[in-house]
Coordinates of C-alpha atoms in Angstrom, one line a residue:
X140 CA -53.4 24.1 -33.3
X141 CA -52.1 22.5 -30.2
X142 CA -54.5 21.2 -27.5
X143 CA -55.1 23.3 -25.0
X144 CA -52.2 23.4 -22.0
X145 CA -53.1 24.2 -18.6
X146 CA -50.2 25.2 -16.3
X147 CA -50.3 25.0 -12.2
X148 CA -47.7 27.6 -10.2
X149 CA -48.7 30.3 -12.6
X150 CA -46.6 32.7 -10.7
X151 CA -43.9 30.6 -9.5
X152 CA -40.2 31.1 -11.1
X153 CA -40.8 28.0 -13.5
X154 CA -44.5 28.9 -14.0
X155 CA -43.6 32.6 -15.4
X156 CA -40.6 30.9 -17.3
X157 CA -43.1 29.2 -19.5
X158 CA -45.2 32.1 -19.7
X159 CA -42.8 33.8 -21.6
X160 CA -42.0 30.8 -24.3
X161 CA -46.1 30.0 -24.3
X162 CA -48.0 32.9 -23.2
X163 CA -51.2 31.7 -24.9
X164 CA -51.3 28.6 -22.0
X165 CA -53.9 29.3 -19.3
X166 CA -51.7 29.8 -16.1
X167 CA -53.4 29.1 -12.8
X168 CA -52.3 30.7 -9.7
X169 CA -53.3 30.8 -6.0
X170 CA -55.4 33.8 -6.7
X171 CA -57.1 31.6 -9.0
X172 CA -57.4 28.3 -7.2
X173 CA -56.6 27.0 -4.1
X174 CA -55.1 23.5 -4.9
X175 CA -55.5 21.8 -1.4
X176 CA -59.1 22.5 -2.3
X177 CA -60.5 19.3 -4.5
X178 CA -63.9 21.1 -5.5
X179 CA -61.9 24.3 -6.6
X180 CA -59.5 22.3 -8.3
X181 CA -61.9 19.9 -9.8
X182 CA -64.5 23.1 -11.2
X183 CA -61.0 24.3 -12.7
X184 CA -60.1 21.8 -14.5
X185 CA -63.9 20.9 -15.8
X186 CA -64.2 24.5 -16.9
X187 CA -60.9 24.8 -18.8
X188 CA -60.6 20.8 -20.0
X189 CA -57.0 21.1 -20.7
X190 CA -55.4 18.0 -22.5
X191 CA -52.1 18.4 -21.3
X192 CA -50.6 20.0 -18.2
X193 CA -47.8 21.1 -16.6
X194 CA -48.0 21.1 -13.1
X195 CA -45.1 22.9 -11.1
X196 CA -47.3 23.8 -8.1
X197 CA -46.0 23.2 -4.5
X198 CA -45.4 24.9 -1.4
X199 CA -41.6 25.2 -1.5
X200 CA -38.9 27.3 0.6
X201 CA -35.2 27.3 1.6
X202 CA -33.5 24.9 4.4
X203 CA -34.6 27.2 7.2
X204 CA -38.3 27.3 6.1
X205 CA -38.3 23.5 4.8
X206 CA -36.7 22.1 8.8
X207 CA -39.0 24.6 11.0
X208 CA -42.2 23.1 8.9
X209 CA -41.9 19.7 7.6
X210 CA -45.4 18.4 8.4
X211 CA -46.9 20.9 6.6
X212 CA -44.9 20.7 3.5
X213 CA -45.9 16.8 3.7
X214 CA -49.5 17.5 4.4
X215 CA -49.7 20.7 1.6
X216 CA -47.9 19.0 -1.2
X217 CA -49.7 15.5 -1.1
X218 CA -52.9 17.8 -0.9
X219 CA -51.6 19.5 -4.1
X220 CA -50.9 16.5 -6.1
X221 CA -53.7 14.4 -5.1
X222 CA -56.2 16.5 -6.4
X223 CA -54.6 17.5 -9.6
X224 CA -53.7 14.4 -10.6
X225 CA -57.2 13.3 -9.7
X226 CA -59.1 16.1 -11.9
X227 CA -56.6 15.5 -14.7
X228 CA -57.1 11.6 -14.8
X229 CA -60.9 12.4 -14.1
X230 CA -61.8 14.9 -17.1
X231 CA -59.1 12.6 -19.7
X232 CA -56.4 14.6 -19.9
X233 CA -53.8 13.0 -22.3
X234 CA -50.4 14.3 -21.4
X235 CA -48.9 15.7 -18.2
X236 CA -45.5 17.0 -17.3
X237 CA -45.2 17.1 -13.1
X238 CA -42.0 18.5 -11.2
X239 CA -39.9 15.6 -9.0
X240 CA -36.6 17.6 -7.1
X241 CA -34.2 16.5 -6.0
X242 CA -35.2 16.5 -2.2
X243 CA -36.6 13.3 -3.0
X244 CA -33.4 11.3 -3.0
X245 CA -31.4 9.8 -0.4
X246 CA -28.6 10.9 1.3
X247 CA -26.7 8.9 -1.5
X248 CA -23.1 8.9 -1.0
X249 CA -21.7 6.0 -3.3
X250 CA -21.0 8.3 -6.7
X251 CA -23.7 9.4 -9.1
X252 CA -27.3 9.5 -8.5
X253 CA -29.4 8.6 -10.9
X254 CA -33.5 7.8 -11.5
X255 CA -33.2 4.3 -10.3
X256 CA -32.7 6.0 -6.6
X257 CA -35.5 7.9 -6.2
X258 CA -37.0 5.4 -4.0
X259 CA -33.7 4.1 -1.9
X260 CA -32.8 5.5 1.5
X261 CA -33.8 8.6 3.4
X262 CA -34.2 12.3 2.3
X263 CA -32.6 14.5 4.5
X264 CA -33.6 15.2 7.7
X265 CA -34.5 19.0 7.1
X266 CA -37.2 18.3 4.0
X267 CA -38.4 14.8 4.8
X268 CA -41.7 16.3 4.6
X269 CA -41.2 17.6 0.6
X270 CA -39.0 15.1 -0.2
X271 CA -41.4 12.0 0.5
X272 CA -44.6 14.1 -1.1
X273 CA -42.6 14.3 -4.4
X274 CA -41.5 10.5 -4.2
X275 CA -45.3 10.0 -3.6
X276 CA -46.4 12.1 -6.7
X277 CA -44.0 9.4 -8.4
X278 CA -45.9 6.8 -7.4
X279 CA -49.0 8.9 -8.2
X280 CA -47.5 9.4 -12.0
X281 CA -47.2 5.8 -12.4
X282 CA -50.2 5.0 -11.1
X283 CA -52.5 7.5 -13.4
X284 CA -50.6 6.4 -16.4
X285 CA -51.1 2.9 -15.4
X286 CA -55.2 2.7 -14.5
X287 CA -56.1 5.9 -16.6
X288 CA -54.3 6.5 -19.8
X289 CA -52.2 9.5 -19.1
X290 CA -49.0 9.9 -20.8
X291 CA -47.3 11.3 -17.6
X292 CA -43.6 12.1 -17.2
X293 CA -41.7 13.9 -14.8
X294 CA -38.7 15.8 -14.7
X295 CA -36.5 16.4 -12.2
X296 CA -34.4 19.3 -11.7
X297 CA -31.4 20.2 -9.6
X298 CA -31.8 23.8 -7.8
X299 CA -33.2 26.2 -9.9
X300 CA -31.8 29.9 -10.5
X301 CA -33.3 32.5 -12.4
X302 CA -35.7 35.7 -13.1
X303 CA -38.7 35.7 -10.2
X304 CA -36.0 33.4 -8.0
X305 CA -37.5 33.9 -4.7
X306 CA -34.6 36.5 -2.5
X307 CA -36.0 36.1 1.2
X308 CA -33.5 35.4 3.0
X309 CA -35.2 33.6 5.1
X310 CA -36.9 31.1 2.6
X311 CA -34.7 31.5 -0.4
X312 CA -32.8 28.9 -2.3
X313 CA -29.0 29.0 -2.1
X314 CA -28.5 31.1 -5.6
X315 CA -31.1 33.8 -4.7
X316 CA -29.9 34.1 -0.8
X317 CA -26.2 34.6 -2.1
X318 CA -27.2 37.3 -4.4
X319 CA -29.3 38.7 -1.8
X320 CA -26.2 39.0 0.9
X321 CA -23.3 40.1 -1.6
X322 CA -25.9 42.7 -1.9
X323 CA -26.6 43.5 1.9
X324 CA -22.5 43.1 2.3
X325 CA -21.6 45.5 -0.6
X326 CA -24.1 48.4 0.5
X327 CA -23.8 47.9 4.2
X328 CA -19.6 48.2 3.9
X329 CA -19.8 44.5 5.9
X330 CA -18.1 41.0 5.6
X331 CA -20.3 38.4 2.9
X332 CA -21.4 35.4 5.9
X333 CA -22.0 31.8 4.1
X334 CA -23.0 29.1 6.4
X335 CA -20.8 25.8 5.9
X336 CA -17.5 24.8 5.4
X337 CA -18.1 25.8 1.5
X338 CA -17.1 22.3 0.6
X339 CA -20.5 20.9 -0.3
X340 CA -21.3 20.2 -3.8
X341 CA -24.7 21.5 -5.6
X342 CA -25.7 21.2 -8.8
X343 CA -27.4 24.3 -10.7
X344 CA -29.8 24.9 -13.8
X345 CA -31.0 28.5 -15.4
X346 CA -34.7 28.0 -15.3
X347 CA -35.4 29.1 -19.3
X348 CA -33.6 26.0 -19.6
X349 CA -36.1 23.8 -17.8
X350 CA -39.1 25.6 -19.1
X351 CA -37.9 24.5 -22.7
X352 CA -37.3 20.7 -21.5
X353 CA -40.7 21.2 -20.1
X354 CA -42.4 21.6 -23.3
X355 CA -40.2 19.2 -25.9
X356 CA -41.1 16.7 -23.0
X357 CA -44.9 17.2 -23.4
X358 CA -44.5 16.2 -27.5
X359 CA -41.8 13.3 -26.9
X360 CA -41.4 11.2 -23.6
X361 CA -44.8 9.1 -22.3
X362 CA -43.3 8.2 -19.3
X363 CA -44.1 6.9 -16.7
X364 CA -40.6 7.5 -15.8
X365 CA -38.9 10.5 -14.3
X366 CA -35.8 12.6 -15.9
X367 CA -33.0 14.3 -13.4
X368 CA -32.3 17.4 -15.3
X369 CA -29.1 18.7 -14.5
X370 CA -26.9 20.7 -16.4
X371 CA -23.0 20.0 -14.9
X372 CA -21.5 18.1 -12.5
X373 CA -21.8 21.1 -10.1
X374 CA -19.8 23.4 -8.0
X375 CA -18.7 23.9 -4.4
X376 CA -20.4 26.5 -2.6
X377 CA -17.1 28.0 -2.0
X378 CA -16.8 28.0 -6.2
X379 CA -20.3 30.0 -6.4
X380 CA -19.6 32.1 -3.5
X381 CA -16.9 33.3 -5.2

């Protein structure tokens, strides 16, 4: 029998992705625990004594939603993973899997990012705030595995698509908020709006896909390191648009 395998973002896209290839995980959610809060998180993870989790929780959004609140999405996140990194390493959990993105990384323009640039040069402007709260959970990682024991590792997605994507226009991710106005276009008889020249390049994974990395990770890597998980070398907006 496996140890037991707690999961944080129960309800998030990549949290109900593993649901369906684990369903006997417990899965926490907001409704459950408040993760900003270290006494809930800390009575959680006492009470269940998981030895090895996945944690995907964050507060996340689109562009518009990221620029219009990066403080909070600083504050929030380094909340988050301060205090689950800080129950795990406290109740001896043995193996973690966090989530990195790729907001973390510089504005690199000289060819092909890789791990070794997580740390070099500034995120973009419009989610500075998530961006430098997951280079800090990297230097959380490291740290945990370092003074405590924890085999952490951390993968690294580009933008995830997929069943339970989030469609708000307002705060969805490029994928979902395309969908979301070929729709509005189609029924409302109008032209399909893009922002951009449609010459920008993004990169693209089906979140199944991650959630199955996810798991082979938890039996094979010890980290400390990071992976970037991407699955080709991605497509202009223009390409998806059409």
């Amino acid at each position: 029998m496996n140890p037991p395998l707690l999961v944080t973002g129960g309800n998030g896209m990549l949290g109900r992705a593993l649901r369906r290839i684990v369903p006997d995980a417990t899965f926490i959610t907001r409704q459950d625990c408040d993760l900003t809060d270290a006494c809930q998180v800390q009575r959680v993870f006492e009470n269940i004594r998981p030895r090895r989790v996945v944690h995907t929780a964050s507060m996340v959004g689109g562009v518009k939603r990221n620029a219009a609140s990066n403080a909070d999405f600083a504050l929030i996140n380094s909340q988050i993973n301060a205090n689950v990194l800080s129950s795990a390493a406290q109740i001896g959990v043995e193996r973690m899997v966090a989530f990195m993105s790729s907001c973390a990384y510089g504005m690199w323009e000289q060819g092909v990012v890789s791990e070794d640039h997580i740390h070099q040069g500034m995120p973009y402007d419009g989610n500075l705030g998530y961006g430098f709260s997951k280079r800090m959970l990297d230097i959380q990682l490291r740290l945990v595995t370092q003074q405590y024991g924890v085999k952490c590792s951390s993968l690294s997605p580009v933008t995830m698509y997929g069943p339970h994507d989030n469609l708000d226009l307002e705060d969805a991710h490029v994928v979902a908020a395309l969908i979301h106005k070929c729709f509005f276009a189609q029924e409302r008889g109008q032209p399909l709006e893009v922002w951009g020249s449609g010459e920008a390049v993004r990169q693209f994974v089906f979140v199944d896909d991650i959630a199955r990395l996810t798991l082979e990770s938890l039996e094979k890597w010890d980290g400390p390191d990071t992976v970037i998980a991407a699955a080709d070398p991605g497509a202009t907006i223009k390409e998806l648009v059409t």
